[in-house]
Amino acid sequence: MDDFHAKWFNRKATITPPTPEERRQRKMDYLRNLASSPLAEELVERFELPEIREAEDAFKQALAGISDPEARDRLDTAAGRISAAYQLLGFCVGHTSQSSEAFF
């Protein structure tokens, strides 16, 4: 008689552990998904700070002063990527912080 359970529990695992690069990539994917989640959006709305609004307004004014549309687009794209990176970094710091002040 074929004993399915004996074979199942005695089988050898063929899964290889992830490499350090794969582990890092998984962590970054997790944090990116977390940073773009509804919770993160709610936190961004909840903690709307005047300094952030002032910085955005100053950037918009500086951007409006650039006449070349291609240069303006490249600068705006770069600033958007920097902003997203800082948002992700801030969320990561808050996520790993032991202080309750990181979230409230």
XYZ file of N, CA and C in Angstrom:
312
model
N 0.841 -1.179 0.000
C 0.000 0.000 0.000
C 0.889 1.246 0.000
N 0.484 2.231 -0.745
C 1.233 3.480 -0.863
C 0.856 4.401 0.299
N 1.829 4.775 1.149
C 1.551 5.618 2.313
C 1.907 7.076 1.975
N 0.863 7.809 1.580
C 1.041 9.201 1.162
C 1.653 10.042 2.284
N 1.116 9.902 3.505
C 1.572 10.746 4.613
C 3.028 10.482 4.967
N 3.451 9.250 4.951
C 4.850 8.930 5.250
C 5.766 9.548 4.212
N 5.377 9.475 2.957
C 6.187 10.093 1.896
C 6.207 11.615 2.055
N 5.043 12.177 2.349
C 4.927 13.637 2.456
C 5.830 14.178 3.563
N 5.779 13.579 4.746
C 6.536 14.110 5.878
C 8.010 13.716 5.843
N 8.376 12.772 5.041
C 9.774 12.364 4.930
C 10.465 12.935 3.685
N 9.753 13.756 2.958
C 10.349 14.305 1.731
C 11.452 15.308 2.095
N 12.357 15.524 1.174
C 13.456 16.470 1.366
C 13.057 17.814 0.761
N 13.349 18.867 1.481
C 13.054 20.209 0.979
C 14.031 20.570 -0.135
N 13.500 21.069 -1.229
C 14.347 21.452 -2.365
C 14.399 22.959 -2.537
N 13.854 23.671 -1.585
C 13.826 25.127 -1.673
C 15.176 25.679 -1.225
N 15.749 26.518 -2.061
C 17.015 27.149 -1.690
C 16.715 28.468 -0.979
N 17.460 28.801 0.044
C 17.210 30.063 0.747
C 17.524 31.245 -0.170
N 16.822 32.360 0.034
C 17.077 33.522 -0.818
C 18.470 34.099 -0.583
N 19.013 34.670 -1.629
C 20.313 35.322 -1.524
C 20.145 36.639 -0.763
N 21.223 37.220 -0.272
C 21.100 38.527 0.396
C 20.445 39.581 -0.500
N 20.757 39.559 -1.790
C 20.145 40.520 -2.720
C 18.639 40.275 -2.839
N 18.231 39.014 -2.896
C 16.797 38.699 -2.973
C 16.076 39.115 -1.691
N 16.714 38.897 -0.529
C 16.111 39.328 0.737
C 15.974 40.843 0.779
N 17.006 41.558 0.335
C 16.947 43.019 0.311
C 15.850 43.492 -0.617
N 15.747 42.860 -1.791
C 14.723 43.245 -2.759
C 13.320 42.986 -2.204
N 13.149 41.867 -1.517
C 11.840 41.566 -0.910
C 11.475 42.603 0.147
N 12.463 42.991 0.965
C 12.205 44.001 1.986
C 11.841 45.341 1.344
N 12.579 45.717 0.295
C 12.285 46.983 -0.383
C 10.907 46.946 -1.045
N 10.555 45.816 -1.664
C 9.223 45.684 -2.266
C 8.140 45.805 -1.206
N 8.366 45.165 -0.063
C 7.411 45.242 1.038
C 7.240 46.698 1.492
N 8.360 47.397 1.681
C 8.287 48.775 2.148
C 7.663 49.697 1.106
N 7.974 49.446 -0.181
C 7.345 50.255 -1.237
C 5.837 50.047 -1.249
N 5.414 48.797 -1.136
C 3.977 48.518 -1.106
C 3.340 49.138 0.126
N 4.018 49.068 1.249
C 3.510 49.658 2.473
C 3.434 51.181 2.347
N 4.447 51.789 1.744
C 4.481 53.249 1.594
C 3.416 53.753 0.638
N 2.973 52.918 -0.295
C 1.934 53.343 -1.234
C 0.562 52.792 -0.846
N 0.446 52.267 0.355
C -0.805 51.682 0.826
C -1.783 52.768 1.269
N -3.042 52.413 1.442
C -4.013 53.381 1.967
C -3.611 53.923 3.340
N -2.979 53.094 4.175
C -2.522 53.560 5.481
C -1.508 54.687 5.324
N -0.552 54.510 4.429
C 0.463 55.546 4.217
C -0.180 56.821 3.689
N -1.124 56.682 2.764
C -1.813 57.867 2.230
C -2.578 58.589 3.339
N -3.211 57.817 4.220
C -3.936 58.419 5.340
C -2.987 59.169 6.270
N -1.810 58.578 6.517
C -0.830 59.238 7.373
C -0.311 60.524 6.742
N -0.093 60.495 5.425
C 0.373 61.696 4.734
C -0.664 62.803 4.865
N -1.940 62.454 4.683
C -3.007 63.452 4.813
C -3.127 63.942 6.254
N -2.961 63.031 7.193
C -3.109 63.375 8.605
C -2.006 64.316 9.079
N -0.823 64.123 8.559
C 0.314 64.915 9.010
C 0.736 65.953 7.983
N -0.229 66.583 7.371
C 0.064 67.668 6.432
C 0.692 68.811 7.224
N 1.935 69.120 6.909
C 2.667 70.120 7.661
C 2.844 71.391 6.831
N 2.813 72.556 7.473
C 2.998 73.813 6.736
C 4.355 73.883 6.042
N 5.395 73.313 6.645
C 6.725 73.343 6.032
C 6.734 72.610 4.699
N 6.009 71.520 4.627
C 5.944 70.758 3.379
C 5.204 71.556 2.326
N 4.100 72.157 2.716
C 3.331 72.968 1.778
C 4.161 74.148 1.276
N 4.904 74.795 2.173
C 5.755 75.924 1.782
C 6.847 75.469 0.813
N 7.450 74.323 1.080
C 8.497 73.808 0.197
C 7.925 73.478 -1.184
N 6.730 72.895 -1.222
C 6.100 72.583 -2.506
C 5.782 73.855 -3.290
N 5.284 74.871 -2.585
C 4.984 76.142 -3.252
C 6.256 76.792 -3.794
N 7.345 76.765 -3.020
C 8.615 77.330 -3.487
C 9.123 76.574 -4.709
N 8.973 75.266 -4.708
C 9.408 74.475 -5.861
C 8.571 74.806 -7.094
N 7.268 74.941 -6.916
C 6.394 75.280 -8.051
C 6.765 76.643 -8.637
N 7.084 77.593 -7.780
C 7.495 78.913 -8.258
C 8.809 78.831 -9.020
N 9.766 78.066 -8.491
C 11.052 77.906 -9.173
C 10.855 77.184 -10.506
N 9.996 76.206 -10.533
C 9.722 75.455 -11.750
C 9.058 76.335 -12.805
N 8.176 77.208 -12.364
C 7.503 78.116 -13.298
C 8.488 79.095 -13.931
N 9.608 79.363 -13.255
C 10.611 80.282 -13.780
C 11.490 79.676 -14.863
N 11.368 78.386 -15.116
C 12.177 77.725 -16.149
C 11.374 77.739 -17.450
N 11.944 78.345 -18.470
C 11.201 78.501 -19.728
C 11.273 77.275 -20.639
N 12.343 76.518 -20.568
C 12.492 75.339 -21.426
C 11.588 74.214 -20.910
N 10.572 73.802 -21.689
C 9.638 72.780 -21.198
C 10.303 71.416 -20.950
N 11.298 71.076 -21.761
C 11.983 69.797 -21.582
C 12.788 69.791 -20.284
N 13.489 70.880 -20.012
C 14.267 70.988 -18.771
C 13.328 71.021 -17.566
N 12.209 71.718 -17.705
C 11.233 71.794 -16.624
C 10.670 70.396 -16.310
N 10.386 69.633 -17.367
C 9.860 68.280 -17.187
C 10.893 67.368 -16.517
N 12.154 67.453 -16.953
C 13.209 66.631 -16.347
C 13.398 66.981 -14.877
N 13.392 68.259 -14.563
C 13.550 68.704 -13.178
C 12.363 68.262 -12.324
N 11.160 68.389 -12.855
C 9.960 67.988 -12.132
C 9.964 66.479 -11.881
N 10.376 65.701 -12.872
C 10.458 64.246 -12.718
C 11.486 63.873 -11.669
N 12.642 64.498 -11.715
C 13.694 64.213 -10.736
C 13.234 64.585 -9.325
N 12.592 65.726 -9.191
C 12.109 66.153 -7.873
C 11.036 65.193 -7.357
N 10.203 64.694 -8.243
C 9.185 63.719 -7.841
C 9.803 62.436 -7.330
N 10.863 61.999 -8.005
C 11.543 60.778 -7.559
C 12.242 61.004 -6.220
N 12.835 62.168 -6.045
C 13.485 62.485 -4.763
C 12.435 62.543 -3.658
N 11.313 63.166 -3.946
C 10.246 63.265 -2.952
C 9.729 61.889 -2.559
N 9.536 61.017 -3.539
C 9.062 59.659 -3.246
C 10.093 58.896 -2.423
N 11.372 59.096 -2.728
C 12.425 58.418 -1.967
C 12.451 58.909 -0.522
N 12.291 60.224 -0.322
C 12.271 60.750 1.036
C 11.036 60.265 1.795
N 9.912 60.168 1.095
C 8.703 59.675 1.737
C 8.899 58.219 2.171
N 9.476 57.431 1.297
C 9.758 56.036 1.620
C 10.738 55.941 2.777
N 11.772 56.756 2.741
C 12.763 56.756 3.817
C 12.120 57.143 5.145
N 11.312 58.181 5.128
C 10.637 58.610 6.353
C 9.709 57.546 6.892
N 9.010 56.870 5.997
C 8.111 55.815 6.439
C 8.902 54.655 7.021
N 10.034 54.323 6.397
C 10.878 53.233 6.902
C 11.415 53.572 8.286
N 11.853 54.798 8.468
C 12.382 55.219 9.763
C 11.281 55.140 10.810
N 10.105 55.632 10.464
C 8.987 55.563 11.399
C 8.566 54.138 11.674
N 8.635 53.305 10.655
C 8.222 51.905 10.786
C 9.155 51.139 11.709
N 10.436 51.446 11.666
C 11.402 50.701 12.472
C 11.703 51.377 13.805
N 11.182 52.564 14.016
C 11.461 53.281 15.246
C 10.720 52.651 16.423
N 11.337 52.670 17.575
C 10.697 52.145 18.780
C 9.869 53.222 19.471
N 9.976 54.447 19.001
C 9.287 55.560 19.635
C 7.883 55.665 19.080
N 6.914 55.888 19.972
C 5.546 56.069 19.512
C 5.387 57.404 18.790
N 6.346 58.332 18.983
C 6.276 59.623 18.318
C 6.458 59.501 16.805
N 6.995 58.378 16.347
C 7.191 58.191 14.924
C 5.864 58.093 14.195
N 4.810 57.675 14.879
C 3.529 57.495 14.223
C 2.480 58.510 14.666
N 2.693 59.172 15.791
C 1.645 60.062 16.303
C 2.160 61.461 16.483
